[in-house]
CSV table of C-alpha atoms and ligand atoms in Angstrom, one decimal:
chain,number,residue,atom,x,y,z
U,1,MET,CA,4.9,-6.1,18.1
U,2,ILE,CA,4.2,-2.4,18.7
U,3,ARG,CA,0.8,-0.8,19.1
U,4,ASP,CA,0.9,2.9,19.8
U,5,ALA,CA,-1.7,5.3,21.3
U,6,GLN,CA,-2.6,6.6,17.8
U,7,GLY,CA,-3.8,3.2,16.5
U,8,PHE,CA,-0.7,2.3,14.6
U,9,SER,CA,0.5,-1.4,14.9
U,10,LEU,CA,3.9,-2.6,13.6
U,11,LEU,CA,4.2,-6.4,13.3
U,12,PRO,CA,7.7,-7.4,12.1
U,13,ASP,CA,8.0,-11.0,10.8
U,14,HIS,CA,4.3,-11.5,10.7
U,15,LEU,CA,4.6,-13.5,7.6
U,16,ASP,CA,7.3,-16.3,7.7
U,17,ARG,CA,9.4,-17.1,4.6
U,18,ASP,CA,6.8,-19.5,3.1
U,19,GLY,CA,4.0,-17.1,3.7
U,20,GLN,CA,6.0,-14.3,2.1
U,21,GLN,CA,6.9,-16.7,-0.9
U,22,ALA,CA,3.2,-17.5,-1.4
U,23,MET,CA,2.2,-13.9,-1.4
U,24,VAL,CA,4.8,-13.1,-4.1
U,25,GLU,CA,3.4,-15.9,-6.2
U,26,LEU,CA,-0.1,-14.5,-5.6
U,27,VAL,CA,1.0,-11.1,-6.8
U,28,ALA,CA,2.6,-12.6,-9.9
U,29,ALA,CA,-0.7,-14.3,-10.7
U,30,LEU,CA,-2.7,-11.0,-10.2
U,31,ALA,CA,-0.3,-9.0,-12.3
U,32,ALA,CA,-0.6,-11.5,-15.2
U,33,ASP,CA,-4.3,-10.4,-15.4
U,34,ALA,CA,-3.9,-6.8,-14.3
U,35,PRO,CA,-0.4,-5.6,-15.5
U,36,PHE,CA,1.7,-3.2,-13.4
U,37,THR,CA,1.4,0.4,-14.7
U,38,ARG,CA,3.6,3.5,-14.2
U,39,TYR,CA,1.1,6.2,-13.6
U,40,VAL,CA,1.8,10.0,-14.0
U,41,MET,CA,0.7,12.5,-11.4
U,42,PRO,CA,-2.2,14.9,-12.0
U,43,ARG,CA,-1.4,18.3,-13.5
U,44,THR,CA,2.4,18.0,-13.7
U,45,GLY,CA,2.3,14.6,-15.7
U,46,ARG,CA,5.5,13.5,-13.9
U,47,PRO,CA,5.7,9.8,-13.6
U,48,PHE,CA,5.8,7.9,-10.3
U,49,SER,CA,9.0,6.1,-9.5
U,50,ILE,CA,7.1,2.9,-8.8
U,51,ASP,CA,4.8,0.7,-10.7
U,52,MET,CA,1.2,-0.2,-9.4
U,53,THR,CA,-1.7,-2.5,-9.9
U,54,ASN,CA,-4.7,-3.5,-7.9
U,55,ALA,CA,-7.0,-6.2,-6.9
U,56,GLY,CA,-10.5,-5.7,-5.6
U,57,SER,CA,-13.8,-4.1,-6.8
U,58,GLN,CA,-12.0,-0.7,-6.6
U,59,GLY,CA,-8.6,0.0,-7.9
U,60,TRP,CA,-6.5,3.2,-7.1
U,61,ILE,CA,-5.4,4.9,-10.3
U,62,ALA,CA,-3.8,8.3,-11.3
U,63,ASP,CA,-3.6,10.2,-14.6
U,64,ARG,CA,-3.2,13.8,-15.7
U,65,GLN,CA,-6.8,14.5,-14.5
U,66,SER,CA,-6.8,13.1,-10.9
U,67,TYR,CA,-6.1,10.4,-8.4
U,68,ARG,CA,-9.2,8.3,-8.0
U,69,TYR,CA,-10.7,4.8,-7.7
U,70,SER,CA,-11.9,2.9,-10.7
U,71,ALA,CA,-13.6,-0.5,-11.1
U,72,LEU,CA,-11.6,-1.1,-14.3
U,73,HIS,CA,-7.9,-1.4,-15.2
U,74,PRO,CA,-7.1,1.7,-17.3
U,75,GLY,CA,-5.0,-0.4,-19.7
U,76,THR,CA,-7.0,-3.6,-20.2
U,77,GLY,CA,-10.5,-2.1,-19.6
U,78,ARG,CA,-11.3,-5.2,-17.5
U,79,PRO,CA,-12.3,-5.3,-13.9
U,80,TRP,CA,-9.4,-5.9,-11.4
U,81,PRO,CA,-9.0,-9.4,-10.2
U,82,ALA,CA,-10.6,-10.3,-6.8
U,83,ILE,CA,-8.7,-9.9,-3.6
U,84,PRO,CA,-7.3,-13.3,-2.8
U,85,PRO,CA,-8.9,-15.1,0.2
U,86,VAL,CA,-5.7,-15.2,2.2
U,87,LEU,CA,-5.5,-11.4,2.3
U,88,LEU,CA,-9.2,-11.1,3.3
U,89,GLU,CA,-8.4,-13.5,6.2
U,90,LEU,CA,-5.4,-11.4,7.3
U,91,TRP,CA,-7.7,-8.2,7.2
U,92,ARG,CA,-10.4,-9.9,9.3
U,93,GLY,CA,-8.0,-11.2,11.8
U,94,LEU,CA,-5.9,-8.1,12.3
U,95,THR,CA,-8.3,-5.1,11.9
U,96,GLY,CA,-11.5,-6.5,13.4
U,97,TYR,CA,-13.3,-4.2,11.0
U,98,PRO,CA,-16.8,-5.6,10.3
U,99,HIS,CA,-16.5,-5.1,6.5
U,100,ASP,CA,-14.2,-6.4,4.0
U,101,PRO,CA,-11.6,-4.2,2.1
U,102,GLU,CA,-12.5,-3.2,-1.4
U,103,CYS,CA,-9.0,-2.3,-2.7
U,104,CYS,CA,-5.6,-4.1,-2.5
U,105,LEU,CA,-3.2,-1.6,-4.1
U,106,ILE,CA,0.1,-3.3,-5.0
U,107,ASN,CA,3.2,-1.0,-5.2
U,108,HIS,CA,6.4,-2.3,-6.8
U,109,TYR,CA,9.6,-0.6,-5.9
U,110,GLN,CA,12.8,-1.3,-7.8
U,111,GLY,CA,16.3,0.3,-7.8
U,112,GLU,CA,17.9,3.4,-6.1
U,113,GLY,CA,15.3,6.0,-7.3
U,114,ALA,CA,12.1,4.2,-6.1
U,115,LYS,CA,10.3,6.2,-3.5
U,116,LEU,CA,7.0,7.6,-2.5
U,117,SER,CA,6.9,11.2,-1.3
U,118,LEU,CA,5.2,12.1,2.0
U,119,HIS,CA,1.4,12.0,1.5
U,120,ARG,CA,-2.0,11.1,3.1
U,121,ASP,CA,-4.3,8.5,1.8
U,122,GLU,CA,-7.5,10.6,1.3
U,123,ASP,CA,-9.2,9.4,-1.8
U,124,GLU,CA,-11.3,6.9,0.1
U,125,GLN,CA,-14.7,7.8,1.4
U,126,ALA,CA,-14.4,5.2,4.4
U,127,LYS,CA,-11.8,7.4,6.3
U,128,ASP,CA,-12.7,5.6,9.7
U,129,ALA,CA,-11.8,2.1,8.3
U,130,PRO,CA,-8.3,0.9,9.1
U,131,ILE,CA,-5.6,0.4,6.5
U,132,LEU,CA,-3.6,-2.8,6.4
U,133,ASN,CA,-0.2,-3.0,4.8
U,134,ILE,CA,2.2,-5.8,3.9
U,135,SER,CA,5.8,-5.5,2.9
U,136,LEU,CA,7.8,-8.1,0.8
U,137,GLY,CA,11.4,-8.2,-0.5
U,138,ASP,CA,13.9,-5.4,0.0
U,139,THR,CA,13.9,-3.4,3.2
U,140,ALA,CA,12.3,0.0,2.9
U,141,ILE,CA,13.1,3.2,4.9
U,142,PHE,CA,9.5,4.2,5.9
U,143,ARG,CA,8.5,7.7,7.1
U,144,LEU,CA,5.6,8.3,9.4
U,145,GLY,CA,4.4,11.8,10.4
U,146,GLY,CA,1.2,13.0,12.0
U,147,PRO,CA,-2.0,14.5,10.9
U,148,GLY,CA,-0.4,17.8,9.6
U,149,ARG,CA,2.1,18.0,6.7
U,150,LYS,CA,4.6,19.9,8.8
U,151,ASP,CA,4.4,17.7,11.9
U,152,PRO,CA,7.6,15.9,12.9
U,153,THR,CA,8.2,12.6,11.3
U,154,ARG,CA,10.1,9.4,12.3
U,155,SER,CA,11.7,7.0,10.0
U,156,PHE,CA,12.3,3.3,10.4
U,157,ALA,CA,13.4,0.2,8.4
U,158,VAL,CA,10.5,-2.0,7.3
U,159,THR,CA,11.6,-5.6,6.5
U,160,SER,CA,10.1,-8.3,4.3
U,161,GLY,CA,7.1,-10.0,6.2
U,162,THR,CA,6.2,-7.0,8.2
U,163,VAL,CA,2.5,-6.1,8.5
U,164,MET,CA,1.4,-2.6,9.6
U,165,VAL,CA,-2.1,-1.6,10.6
U,166,PHE,CA,-3.2,2.0,10.7
U,167,ALA,CA,-6.4,2.5,12.7
U,168,GLY,CA,-7.9,5.3,14.7
U,169,PRO,CA,-6.1,8.7,14.2
U,170,SER,CA,-3.0,7.1,12.5
U,171,ARG,CA,-5.2,6.3,9.5
U,172,MET,CA,-4.9,9.9,8.4
U,173,PHE,CA,-1.2,10.4,9.1
U,174,TYR,CA,1.3,11.5,6.5
U,175,HIS,CA,3.6,8.8,5.4
U,176,GLY,CA,5.9,7.9,2.6
U,177,VAL,CA,8.9,5.7,1.5
U,178,ASP,CA,12.3,7.5,1.5
U,179,ARG,CA,14.1,4.7,-0.3
U,180,LEU,CA,15.0,1.0,-0.5
U,181,ARG,CA,17.9,-0.8,0.9
U,182,VAL,CA,18.6,-2.2,-2.6
U,183,GLY,CA,19.7,-5.9,-2.6
U,184,SER,CA,18.7,-6.5,1.1
U,185,SER,CA,16.4,-9.4,0.1
U,186,ARG,CA,16.3,-12.2,-2.3
U,187,LEU,CA,12.6,-12.8,-2.0
U,188,LEU,CA,11.7,-11.3,-5.4
U,189,PRO,CA,13.1,-13.0,-8.5
U,190,GLY,CA,14.2,-9.7,-9.9
U,191,GLY,CA,15.0,-7.9,-6.6
U,192,GLY,CA,13.1,-4.9,-5.3
U,193,ARG,CA,10.1,-4.6,-3.0
U,194,LEU,CA,6.3,-5.2,-3.1
U,195,ASN,CA,3.8,-3.4,-0.8
U,196,LEU,CA,0.3,-4.4,-0.6
U,197,THR,CA,-2.2,-2.0,0.9
U,198,LEU,CA,-5.7,-3.2,1.9
U,199,ARG,CA,-8.4,-0.4,2.1
U,200,ARG,CA,-12.1,0.1,2.4
U,201,VAL,CA,-13.0,2.6,-0.2
U,202,THR,CA,-16.8,3.3,0.0
U,203,ARG,CA,-18.7,3.9,3.2
U,204,PRO,CA,-20.3,0.6,4.2
O,1,MD3,C1,-0.1,5.3,7.2
O,1,MD3,N1,2.3,2.9,0.4
O,1,MD3,O1,0.2,2.9,-1.1
O,1,MD3,S1,3.0,1.7,3.2
O,1,MD3,C2,0.3,3.8,-0.3
O,1,MD3,O2,5.3,1.3,1.3
O,1,MD3,C3,1.6,3.8,0.5
O,1,MD3,O3,4.3,1.4,-0.6
O,1,MD3,C4,3.7,2.9,1.1
O,1,MD3,O4,1.7,4.8,1.2
O,1,MD3,C5,4.4,1.7,0.6
O,1,MD3,O5,-0.5,4.7,-0.2
O,1,MD3,C6,3.5,3.1,2.5
O,1,MD3,C7,2.3,2.1,4.6
O,1,MD3,C8,1.1,2.9,4.7
O,1,MD3,C9,0.0,2.8,3.8
O,1,MD3,C10,-1.0,3.5,4.1
O,1,MD3,C11,-1.1,4.4,5.2
O,1,MD3,C12,1.1,3.7,5.8
O,1,MD3,C13,-0.1,4.5,6.0
O,1,MD3,C14,-2.3,5.2,5.5
O,1,MD3,C15,-2.3,6.0,6.6
O,1,MD3,C16,-1.2,6.1,7.4
O,2,FE,FE1,-0.2,6.0,1.4
């Protein structure tokens, strides 16, 4: 495992194959209640290249107006399903943060065009809380920069079962996903990659 001076930890193979499989099944159950949605970006109305859903009391959504958190699924009008206990246990064990996360954003990447442009997570009020991230399925080429948009970036492959924690200064670093190594994993029935991000949204 790697933990750098900026508060970034990289834990490859943190979840074994059974643990990964169990998490894929959890996501399938969540998505049956809260279907994956292809959001559009504010102002431009351009669609993302990935599908998203959430668990928790707060879900991250996007539409032509804004990026924001909502207590309700925009399609069903229902509250998001609860964050599964196994994810809360992972958060408590790895972050040491004294409050539970409120959002588990789930991103689904599929195919050659799936990516997430360089951005910062800044829609949360609790900017001092860590962010915990789980990768399942196809390997992603992940990009990590610094606090400024023009800071130098490094890219590295993130494999299925990897957990990353962004605490301290790294919490506000620019990051994104350049692309997938399509077909590198058979974990998901239809191929592709799932990424789960646990976040505290409101200030405790
Ligand atoms: C670094 N997700 O959902 S994961 C996101 O793989 C997001 O789906 C990507 O960026 C994905 O917002 C990247 C890693 C990640 C998540 C949050 C971070 C890295 C981060 C927050 C701060 C710094
Ligand atoms: Fe992000």
